[in-house]
């Protein structure tokens, strides 16, 4: 096959670009996509050919120091292209060393199986590197912490094979020094890593140490007494610090090993204070970020991707919707066709609900008063009974509270005691927990995706990521800017999770039909953000049975204004006419709703001008 492809073209360009690998990889990629039900559009083939061309050019020209992001949408064939180029290199007998890095270990395990079982790449040519324990009975729906479905290989740098699959964390642990011709980052590349400790938590642990040592009096060890005096100074610094202050500490009075040993009898398995002392010992810069609603945090950052690490290809479907990515100036994005994936057969049903992690577990802990779970379970039962394949996203277990088990139990109740996998209609019920929204592709048969809780990162954690991505602990960010990044990270996770279902599969540029059900307090903002991520997607309001959440008049006003502005072709709208959209709601309420939208959902599209609002960027 490769020879016929290259019959009218040299195997290599004058610059040494391996055209034969590109063409073989391209054919393998298209062939694989079609085997799994994709009908590949001409625009999609163009983008995949361009992507593979960039891969082989980067291999041939390491001096170009490329760091490129490829924002092809989910399901467009990015990971399949990785399989294609590895298979082509193997079958053509080339010696190029390829490293594939992914955040989730299980995504690497799945890639290993595909290369070995479907693409014919010998296992002896592949190194799989991770630090997890191999679990032969790995449960994809409810995996044990730090376990993997495939065993890791030797992590000795001298033992690495031609194709290396490793986790992001491994790359940060010295493997950025291994030889390679192309490093492919599956999903987002983050140049730095942030560590965060809650401000109140740290203050409490310091106070506990001081109190315990003083209470022990003469029973305290000399090391504990020295550390206690140092802790008092640290406590005062934290109390006096202002928002965004850089915190500096005097050196530990004893060695870090002795300091950790002195703390162990007091805090036991809780290593919060020991982590903090490690920061001080390593002389890391620490910043205080105060956040009113969630409490403050102290953060520190470490650069994990050194400046010399180039020849990078970043495959990130969310690149264009994640505000976090704009803080990294070393990466350039490869321009893609706009709207190469049409989501017009995908309908997202939205309803208002408290669906954050804290809210979900609070309901579970209140004697089973889990209204959201009842809503999801009854809806799941209805869909399974109708013959649909349902995928439910929820949170990982938290102590005695096991969301997947609870949802399965409730769904069985709504199926009149029949387990979901025994329903005669052919429907099925599947679960994934947050953390696997970017990792697995085995659920593309699910035509219904339901969310029993949404992943929202704490503001302090996102602030740390911003500083890490900018590689600047002093990175400026306004509260409004931080809110925008937090929201875009939430939408990124949601988009990735939605794309585990049947809409992942493309047929001639169109996503396969799918229905999704999203419950969130900020469903209006989510709707507007997903319009950018999923071109053509349809939205419907969902009437809940168990949640019984009644929208306020201000929310109804915002809904009416959003619907109007989403359908208008005008670039200027009279504020008075917007206030009159819902006659039964007062103008003051309508005005307040519009102002909230302009500060949040519509901030990048519309702005106020006198007594009107105008589209941003349109000549006035």
XYZ file of N, CA and C in Angstrom, residues 356-371 373 395-403 406:
81
model
N -22.833 20.672 42.536
C -21.411 20.614 42.863
C -21.112 19.460 43.807
N -19.858 19.154 43.927
C -19.443 18.011 44.755
C -19.939 18.143 46.202
N -19.770 19.329 46.788
C -20.193 19.517 48.176
C -21.695 19.326 48.324
N -22.464 19.876 47.386
C -23.925 19.758 47.455
C -24.363 18.316 47.317
N -23.751 17.588 46.388
C -24.136 16.188 46.163
C -23.876 15.349 47.406
N -22.690 15.475 48.002
C -22.376 14.648 49.164
C -23.139 15.105 50.407
N -23.470 16.393 50.456
C -24.289 16.864 51.575
C -25.657 16.206 51.531
N -26.241 16.093 50.335
C -27.540 15.436 50.207
C -27.437 13.947 50.550
N -26.371 13.307 50.099
C -26.191 11.887 50.397
C -26.054 11.657 51.904
N -25.439 12.595 52.585
C -25.198 12.443 54.019
C -26.419 12.790 54.856
N -27.395 13.478 54.255
C -28.594 13.866 54.999
C -29.658 12.766 54.938
N -29.254 11.564 55.293
C -30.218 10.480 55.361
C -30.775 10.037 54.038
N -30.005 10.207 52.977
C -30.485 9.740 51.683
C -31.436 10.688 50.995
N -31.500 11.941 51.444
C -32.388 12.918 50.812
C -31.730 13.447 49.534
N -31.465 12.538 48.609
C -30.686 12.863 47.421
C -31.621 13.100 46.229
N -32.195 14.290 46.182
C -33.187 14.614 45.144
C -32.580 14.538 43.746
N -30.125 12.653 42.752
C -29.922 11.258 42.396
C -31.248 10.578 42.039
N -19.598 11.516 40.831
C -18.345 11.680 41.558
C -17.819 10.339 42.078
N -16.522 10.318 42.354
C -15.905 9.136 42.948
C -16.402 8.961 44.379
N -16.208 7.765 44.903
C -16.608 7.475 46.281
C -15.930 8.426 47.254
N -16.639 8.722 48.329
C -16.102 9.594 49.368
C -16.429 8.962 50.720
N -15.489 8.185 51.243
C -15.730 7.508 52.509
C -16.865 6.502 52.392
N -17.861 6.661 53.257
C -18.987 5.719 53.265
C -19.971 5.989 52.136
N -19.847 7.114 51.463
C -20.814 7.492 50.435
C -20.306 7.096 49.063
N -21.072 6.239 48.410
C -20.666 5.652 47.128
C -21.698 6.008 46.064
N -21.465 7.098 45.322
C -22.457 7.581 44.361
C -22.891 6.565 43.316
N -25.174 3.994 44.863
C -26.461 4.604 45.199
C -27.313 4.813 43.952
